[in-house]
PDB file of C-alpha atoms and ligand atoms in Angstrom:
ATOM      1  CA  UNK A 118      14.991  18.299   3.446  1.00 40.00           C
ATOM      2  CA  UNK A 119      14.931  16.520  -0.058  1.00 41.00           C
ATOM      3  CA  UNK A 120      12.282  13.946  -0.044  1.00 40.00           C
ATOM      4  CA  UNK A 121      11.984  12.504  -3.598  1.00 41.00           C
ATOM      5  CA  UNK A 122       8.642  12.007  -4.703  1.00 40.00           C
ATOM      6  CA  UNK A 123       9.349  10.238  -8.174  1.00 45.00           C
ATOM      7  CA  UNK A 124       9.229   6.444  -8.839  1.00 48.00           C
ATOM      8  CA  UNK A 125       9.617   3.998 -11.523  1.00 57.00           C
ATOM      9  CA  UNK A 126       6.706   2.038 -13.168  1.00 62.00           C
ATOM     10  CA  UNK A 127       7.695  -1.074 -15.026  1.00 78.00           C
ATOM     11  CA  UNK A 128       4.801  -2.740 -16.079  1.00 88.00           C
ATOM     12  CA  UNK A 129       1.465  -1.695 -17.478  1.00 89.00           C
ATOM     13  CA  UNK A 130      -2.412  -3.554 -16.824  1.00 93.00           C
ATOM     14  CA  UNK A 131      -1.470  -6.300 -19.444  1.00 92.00           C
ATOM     15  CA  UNK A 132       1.235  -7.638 -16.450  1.00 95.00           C
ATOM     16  CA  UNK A 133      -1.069  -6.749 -13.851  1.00 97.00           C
ATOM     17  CA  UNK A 134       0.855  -8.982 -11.001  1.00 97.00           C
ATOM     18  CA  UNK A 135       4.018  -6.496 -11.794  1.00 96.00           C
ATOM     19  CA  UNK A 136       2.298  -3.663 -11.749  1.00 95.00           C
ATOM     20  CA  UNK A 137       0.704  -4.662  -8.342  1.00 97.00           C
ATOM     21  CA  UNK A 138       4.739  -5.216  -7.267  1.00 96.00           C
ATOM     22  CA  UNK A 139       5.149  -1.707  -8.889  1.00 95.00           C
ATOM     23  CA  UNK A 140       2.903  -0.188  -6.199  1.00 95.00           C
ATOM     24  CA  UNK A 141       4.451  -1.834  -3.358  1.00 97.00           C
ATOM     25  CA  UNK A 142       7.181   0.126  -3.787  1.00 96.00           C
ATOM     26  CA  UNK A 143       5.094   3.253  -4.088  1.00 96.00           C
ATOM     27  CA  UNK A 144       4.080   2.207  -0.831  1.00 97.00           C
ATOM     28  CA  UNK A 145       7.155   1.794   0.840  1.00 97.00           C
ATOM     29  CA  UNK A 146       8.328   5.630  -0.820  1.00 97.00           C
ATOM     30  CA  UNK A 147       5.251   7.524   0.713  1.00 98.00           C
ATOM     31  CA  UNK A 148       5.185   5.432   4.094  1.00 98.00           C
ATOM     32  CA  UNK A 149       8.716   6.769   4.289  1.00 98.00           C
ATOM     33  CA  UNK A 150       8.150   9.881   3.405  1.00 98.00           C
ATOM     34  CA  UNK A 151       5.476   9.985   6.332  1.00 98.00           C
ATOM     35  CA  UNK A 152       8.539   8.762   8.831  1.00 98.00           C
ATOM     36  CA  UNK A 153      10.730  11.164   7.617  1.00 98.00           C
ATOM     37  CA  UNK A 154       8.542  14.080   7.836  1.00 98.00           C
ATOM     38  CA  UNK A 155       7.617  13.098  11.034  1.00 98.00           C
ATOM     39  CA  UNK A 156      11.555  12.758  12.217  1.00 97.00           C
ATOM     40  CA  UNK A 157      11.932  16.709  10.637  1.00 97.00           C
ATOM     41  CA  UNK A 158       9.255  18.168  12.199  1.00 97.00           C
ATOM     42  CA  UNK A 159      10.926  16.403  15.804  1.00 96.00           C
ATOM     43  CA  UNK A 160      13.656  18.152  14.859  1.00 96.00           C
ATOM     44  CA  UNK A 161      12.248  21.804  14.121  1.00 95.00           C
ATOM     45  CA  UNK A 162      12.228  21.866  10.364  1.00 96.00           C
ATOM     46  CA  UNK A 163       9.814  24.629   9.417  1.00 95.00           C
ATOM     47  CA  UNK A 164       6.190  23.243   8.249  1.00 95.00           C
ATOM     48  CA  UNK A 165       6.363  25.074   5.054  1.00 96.00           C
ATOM     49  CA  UNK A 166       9.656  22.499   4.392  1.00 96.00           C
ATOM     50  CA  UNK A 167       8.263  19.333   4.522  1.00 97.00           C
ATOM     51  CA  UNK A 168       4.450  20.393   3.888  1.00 97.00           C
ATOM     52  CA  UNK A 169       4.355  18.918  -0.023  1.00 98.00           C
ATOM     53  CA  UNK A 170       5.532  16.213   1.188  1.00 98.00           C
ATOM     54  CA  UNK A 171       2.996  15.460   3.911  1.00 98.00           C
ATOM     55  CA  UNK A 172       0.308  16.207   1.699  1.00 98.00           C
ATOM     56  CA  UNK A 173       1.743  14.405  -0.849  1.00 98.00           C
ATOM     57  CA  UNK A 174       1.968  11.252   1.267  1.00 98.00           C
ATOM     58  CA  UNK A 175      -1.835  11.425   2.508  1.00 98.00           C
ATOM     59  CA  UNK A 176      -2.851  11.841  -1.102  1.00 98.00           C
ATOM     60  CA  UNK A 177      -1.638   8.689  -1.730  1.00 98.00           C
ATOM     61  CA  UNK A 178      -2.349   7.139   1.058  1.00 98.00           C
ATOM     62  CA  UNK A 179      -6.294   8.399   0.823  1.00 97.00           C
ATOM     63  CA  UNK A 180      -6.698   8.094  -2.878  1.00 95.00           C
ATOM     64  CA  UNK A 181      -4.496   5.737  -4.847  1.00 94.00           C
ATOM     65  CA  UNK A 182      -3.329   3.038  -1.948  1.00 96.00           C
ATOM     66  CA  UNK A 183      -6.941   1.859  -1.722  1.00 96.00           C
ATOM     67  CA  UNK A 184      -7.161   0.916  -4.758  1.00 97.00           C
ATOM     68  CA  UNK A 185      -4.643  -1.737  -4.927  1.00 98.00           C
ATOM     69  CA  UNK A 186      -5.760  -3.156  -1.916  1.00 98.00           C
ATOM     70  CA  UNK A 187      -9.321  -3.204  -3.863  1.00 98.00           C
ATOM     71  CA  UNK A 188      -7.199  -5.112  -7.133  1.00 98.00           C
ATOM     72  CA  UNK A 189      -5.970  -7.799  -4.131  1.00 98.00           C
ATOM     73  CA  UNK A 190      -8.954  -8.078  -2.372  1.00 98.00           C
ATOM     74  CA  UNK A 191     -11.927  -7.679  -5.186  1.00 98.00           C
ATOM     75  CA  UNK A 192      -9.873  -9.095  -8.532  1.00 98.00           C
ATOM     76  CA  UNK A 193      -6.842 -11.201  -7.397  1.00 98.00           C
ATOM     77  CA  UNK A 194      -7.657 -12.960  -4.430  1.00 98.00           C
ATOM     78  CA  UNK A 195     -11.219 -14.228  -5.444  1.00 98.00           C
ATOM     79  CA  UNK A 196      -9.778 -15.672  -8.492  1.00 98.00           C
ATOM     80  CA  UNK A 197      -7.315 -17.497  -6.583  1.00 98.00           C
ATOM     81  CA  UNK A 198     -10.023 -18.603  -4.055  1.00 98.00           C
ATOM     82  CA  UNK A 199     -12.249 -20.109  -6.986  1.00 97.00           C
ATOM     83  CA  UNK A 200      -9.403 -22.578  -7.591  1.00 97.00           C
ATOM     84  CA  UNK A 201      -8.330 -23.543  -4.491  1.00 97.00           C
ATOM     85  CA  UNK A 202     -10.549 -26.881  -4.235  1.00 96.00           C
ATOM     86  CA  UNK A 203      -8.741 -28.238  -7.264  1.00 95.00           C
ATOM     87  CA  UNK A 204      -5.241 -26.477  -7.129  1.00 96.00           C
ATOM     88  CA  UNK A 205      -2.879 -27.460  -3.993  1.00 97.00           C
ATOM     89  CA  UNK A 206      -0.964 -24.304  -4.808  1.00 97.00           C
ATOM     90  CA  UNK A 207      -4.011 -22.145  -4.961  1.00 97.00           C
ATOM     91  CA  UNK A 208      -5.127 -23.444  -1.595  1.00 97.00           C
ATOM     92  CA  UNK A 209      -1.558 -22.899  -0.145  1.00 97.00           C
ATOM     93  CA  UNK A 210      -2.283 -18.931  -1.477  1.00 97.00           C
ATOM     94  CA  UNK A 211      -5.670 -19.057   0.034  1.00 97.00           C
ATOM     95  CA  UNK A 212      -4.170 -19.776   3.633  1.00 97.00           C
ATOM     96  CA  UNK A 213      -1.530 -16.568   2.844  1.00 98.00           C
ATOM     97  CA  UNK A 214      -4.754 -14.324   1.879  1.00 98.00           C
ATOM     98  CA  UNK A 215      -6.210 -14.602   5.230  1.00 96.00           C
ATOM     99  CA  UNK A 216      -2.878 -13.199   6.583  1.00 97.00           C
ATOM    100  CA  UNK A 217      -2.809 -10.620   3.877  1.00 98.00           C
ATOM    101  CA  UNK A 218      -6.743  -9.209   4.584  1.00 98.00           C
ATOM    102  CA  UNK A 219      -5.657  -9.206   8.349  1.00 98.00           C
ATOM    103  CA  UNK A 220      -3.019  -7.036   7.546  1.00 98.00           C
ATOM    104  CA  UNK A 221      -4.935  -4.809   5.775  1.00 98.00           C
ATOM    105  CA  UNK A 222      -7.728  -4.093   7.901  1.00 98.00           C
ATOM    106  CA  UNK A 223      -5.138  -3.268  10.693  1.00 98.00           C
ATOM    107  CA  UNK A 224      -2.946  -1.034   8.165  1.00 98.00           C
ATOM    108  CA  UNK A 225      -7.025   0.863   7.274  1.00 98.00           C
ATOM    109  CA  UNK A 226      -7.252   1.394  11.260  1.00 98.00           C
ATOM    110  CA  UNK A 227      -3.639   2.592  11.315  1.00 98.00           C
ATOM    111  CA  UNK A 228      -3.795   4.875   8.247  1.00 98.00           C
ATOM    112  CA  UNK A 229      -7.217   6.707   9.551  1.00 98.00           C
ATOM    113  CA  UNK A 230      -5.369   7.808  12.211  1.00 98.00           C
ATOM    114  CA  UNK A 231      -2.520   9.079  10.137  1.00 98.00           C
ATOM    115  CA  UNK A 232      -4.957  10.484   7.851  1.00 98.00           C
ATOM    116  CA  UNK A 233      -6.624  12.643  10.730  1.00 98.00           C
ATOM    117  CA  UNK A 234      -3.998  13.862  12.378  1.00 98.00           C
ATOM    118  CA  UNK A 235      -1.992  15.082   9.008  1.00 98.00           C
ATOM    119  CA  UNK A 236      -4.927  16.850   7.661  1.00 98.00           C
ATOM    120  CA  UNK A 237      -5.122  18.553  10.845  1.00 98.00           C
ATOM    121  CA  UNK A 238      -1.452  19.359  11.007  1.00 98.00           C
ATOM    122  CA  UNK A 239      -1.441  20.488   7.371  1.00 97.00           C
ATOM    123  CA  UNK A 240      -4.673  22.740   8.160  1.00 97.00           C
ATOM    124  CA  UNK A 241      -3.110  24.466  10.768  1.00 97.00           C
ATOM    125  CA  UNK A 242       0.479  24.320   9.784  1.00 96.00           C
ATOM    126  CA  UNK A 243       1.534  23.129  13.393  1.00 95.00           C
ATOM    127  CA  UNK A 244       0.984  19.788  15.576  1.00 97.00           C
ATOM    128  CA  UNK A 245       1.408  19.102  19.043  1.00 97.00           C
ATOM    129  CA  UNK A 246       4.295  16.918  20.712  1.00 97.00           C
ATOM    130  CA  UNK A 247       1.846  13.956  21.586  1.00 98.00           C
ATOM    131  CA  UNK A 248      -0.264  14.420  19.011  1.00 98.00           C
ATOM    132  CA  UNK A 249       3.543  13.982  16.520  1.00 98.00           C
ATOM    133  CA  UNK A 250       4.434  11.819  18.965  1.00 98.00           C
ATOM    134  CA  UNK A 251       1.453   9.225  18.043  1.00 98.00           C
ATOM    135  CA  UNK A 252       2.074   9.973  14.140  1.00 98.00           C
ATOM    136  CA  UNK A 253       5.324   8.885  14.418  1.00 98.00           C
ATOM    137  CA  UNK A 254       4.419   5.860  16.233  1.00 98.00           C
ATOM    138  CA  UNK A 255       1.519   5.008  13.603  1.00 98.00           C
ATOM    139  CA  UNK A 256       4.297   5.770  10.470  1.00 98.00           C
ATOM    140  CA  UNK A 257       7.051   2.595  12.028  1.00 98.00           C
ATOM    141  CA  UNK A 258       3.920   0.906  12.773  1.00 98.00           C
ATOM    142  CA  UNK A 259       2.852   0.538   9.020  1.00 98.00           C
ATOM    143  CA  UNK A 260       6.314   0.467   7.591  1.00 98.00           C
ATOM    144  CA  UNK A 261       6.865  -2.692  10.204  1.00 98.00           C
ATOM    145  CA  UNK A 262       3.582  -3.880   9.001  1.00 98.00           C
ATOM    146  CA  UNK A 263       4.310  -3.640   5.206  1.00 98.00           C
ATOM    147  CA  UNK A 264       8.129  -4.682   5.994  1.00 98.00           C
ATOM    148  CA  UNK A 265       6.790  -8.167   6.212  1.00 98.00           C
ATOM    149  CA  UNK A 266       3.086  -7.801   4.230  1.00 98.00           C
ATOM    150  CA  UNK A 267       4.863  -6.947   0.882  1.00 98.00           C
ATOM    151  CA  UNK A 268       7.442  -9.471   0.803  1.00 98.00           C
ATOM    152  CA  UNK A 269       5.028 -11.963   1.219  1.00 98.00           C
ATOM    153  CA  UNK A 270       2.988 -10.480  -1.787  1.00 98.00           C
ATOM    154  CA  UNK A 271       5.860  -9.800  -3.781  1.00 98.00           C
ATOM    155  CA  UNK A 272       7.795 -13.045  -3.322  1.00 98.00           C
ATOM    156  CA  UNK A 273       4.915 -15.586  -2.663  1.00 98.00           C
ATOM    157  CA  UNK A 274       1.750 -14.768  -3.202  1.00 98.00           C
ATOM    158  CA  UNK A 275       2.344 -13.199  -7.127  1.00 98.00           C
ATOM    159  CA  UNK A 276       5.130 -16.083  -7.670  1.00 97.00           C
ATOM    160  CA  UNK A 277       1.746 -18.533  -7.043  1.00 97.00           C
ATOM    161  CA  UNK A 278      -0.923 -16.356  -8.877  1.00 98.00           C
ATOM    162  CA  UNK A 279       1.512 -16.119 -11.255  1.00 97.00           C
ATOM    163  CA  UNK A 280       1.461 -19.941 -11.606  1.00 97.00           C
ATOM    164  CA  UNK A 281      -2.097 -20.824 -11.060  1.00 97.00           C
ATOM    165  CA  UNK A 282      -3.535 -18.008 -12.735  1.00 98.00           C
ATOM    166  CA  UNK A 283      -4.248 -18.799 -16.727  1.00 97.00           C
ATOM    167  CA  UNK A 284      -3.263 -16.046 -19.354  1.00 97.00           C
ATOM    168  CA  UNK A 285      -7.260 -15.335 -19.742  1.00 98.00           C
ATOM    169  CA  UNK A 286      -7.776 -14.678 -15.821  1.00 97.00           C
ATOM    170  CA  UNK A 287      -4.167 -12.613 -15.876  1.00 97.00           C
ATOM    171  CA  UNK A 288      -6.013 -10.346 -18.544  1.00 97.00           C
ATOM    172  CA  UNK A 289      -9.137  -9.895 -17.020  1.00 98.00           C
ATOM    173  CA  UNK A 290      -6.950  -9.292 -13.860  1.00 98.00           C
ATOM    174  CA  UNK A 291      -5.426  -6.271 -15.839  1.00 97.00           C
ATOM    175  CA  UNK A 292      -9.077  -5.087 -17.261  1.00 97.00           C
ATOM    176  CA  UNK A 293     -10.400  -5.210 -13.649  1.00 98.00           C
ATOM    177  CA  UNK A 294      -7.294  -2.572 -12.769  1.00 97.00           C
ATOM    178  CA  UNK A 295      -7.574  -0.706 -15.256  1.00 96.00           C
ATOM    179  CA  UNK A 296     -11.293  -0.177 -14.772  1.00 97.00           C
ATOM    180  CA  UNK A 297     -10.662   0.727 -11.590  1.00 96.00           C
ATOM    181  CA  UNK A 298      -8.818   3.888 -12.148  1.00 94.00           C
ATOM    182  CA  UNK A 299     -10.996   5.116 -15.179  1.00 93.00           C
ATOM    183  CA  UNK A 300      -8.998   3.880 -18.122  1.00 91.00           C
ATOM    184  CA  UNK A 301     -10.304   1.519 -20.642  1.00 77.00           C
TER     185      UNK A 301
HETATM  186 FE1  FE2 B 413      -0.134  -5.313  -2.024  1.00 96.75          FE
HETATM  187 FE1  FE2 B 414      -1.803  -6.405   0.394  1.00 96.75          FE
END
């Protein structure tokens, strides 16, 4: 069962809205990958064929995607929120973000779950029919969740930052990121 793993990055921390567009679609990859292993293992597929995969997906999931909700959430939307008195179209963003952090906090509930259960599976090399059944629900759970959370990111909330954002806040935007993951 070929699950790719690879993905292309197309912008860097001094574009910091693409790059937070670039991880969306790390997102979507591993929360497919998660579906898919899920849908082999229904089928039979031997744990040692999809294992990588699995733990490759809960890597992610447990170490990298919590840091770009932390850019959103600590580094884009406060700067957004500090201009939303004075900017129409950073107040029209403001009433998105309060969507957005709902989202996330159910998508943290959701990915606990997936978190616990895979390590378990992965530690043991088997998982039971419920306990797959339930990990399959909680996979089309977040990729429904994201199916609608990232377009509105990618296609309204960016397009806005984008505009209200000045070149100076953009960069320290991109500093903030970077920071984040250890690089100067
Ligand atoms: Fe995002
Ligand atoms: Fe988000």
């Amino acid at each position: 069962m070929p699950i790719p793993l690879g993905w292309e990055v197309t912008h860097d921390f001094t574009t910091p809205l693409g790059l937070l567009s670039d991880c969306h679609r790390r997102v979507e990859r591993f929360l497919d990958v998660l579906a898919r292993v899920a849908a082999a293992a229904r089928e039979g597929v031997a744990h040692a064929e999809y294992r990588s995969a699995l733990q490759g997906a809960l890597d992610y999931f447990q170490q990298a995607a919590p840091r770009h909700t932390q850019d959103e959430e600590e580094s884009l939307f406060p700067r957004l929120r500090a201009k939303a008195s004075r900017d129409d179209r950073a107040a029209r963003a403001v009433e998105i973000i309060a969507r957005l952090e709902g989202d996330h906090r159910r998508a943290e509930i959701a990915h606990a779950q997936v978190e616990a259960i895979g390590r378990a599976w992965l530690a043991s090399g088997e998982v039971a029919r419920e306990v797959l059944d339930r990990f399959t629900m909680l996979a089309h759970e977040l990729r429904a969740l994201f199916a609608t959370h990232i377009p509105i990111e990618d296609q309204e909330l960016f397009p806005l930052a984008a505009k209200v954002l000045d070149a100076g806040e953009i960069a320290a935007l991109g500093r903030e990121m970077a920071a984040r993951r250890g690089l100067s």
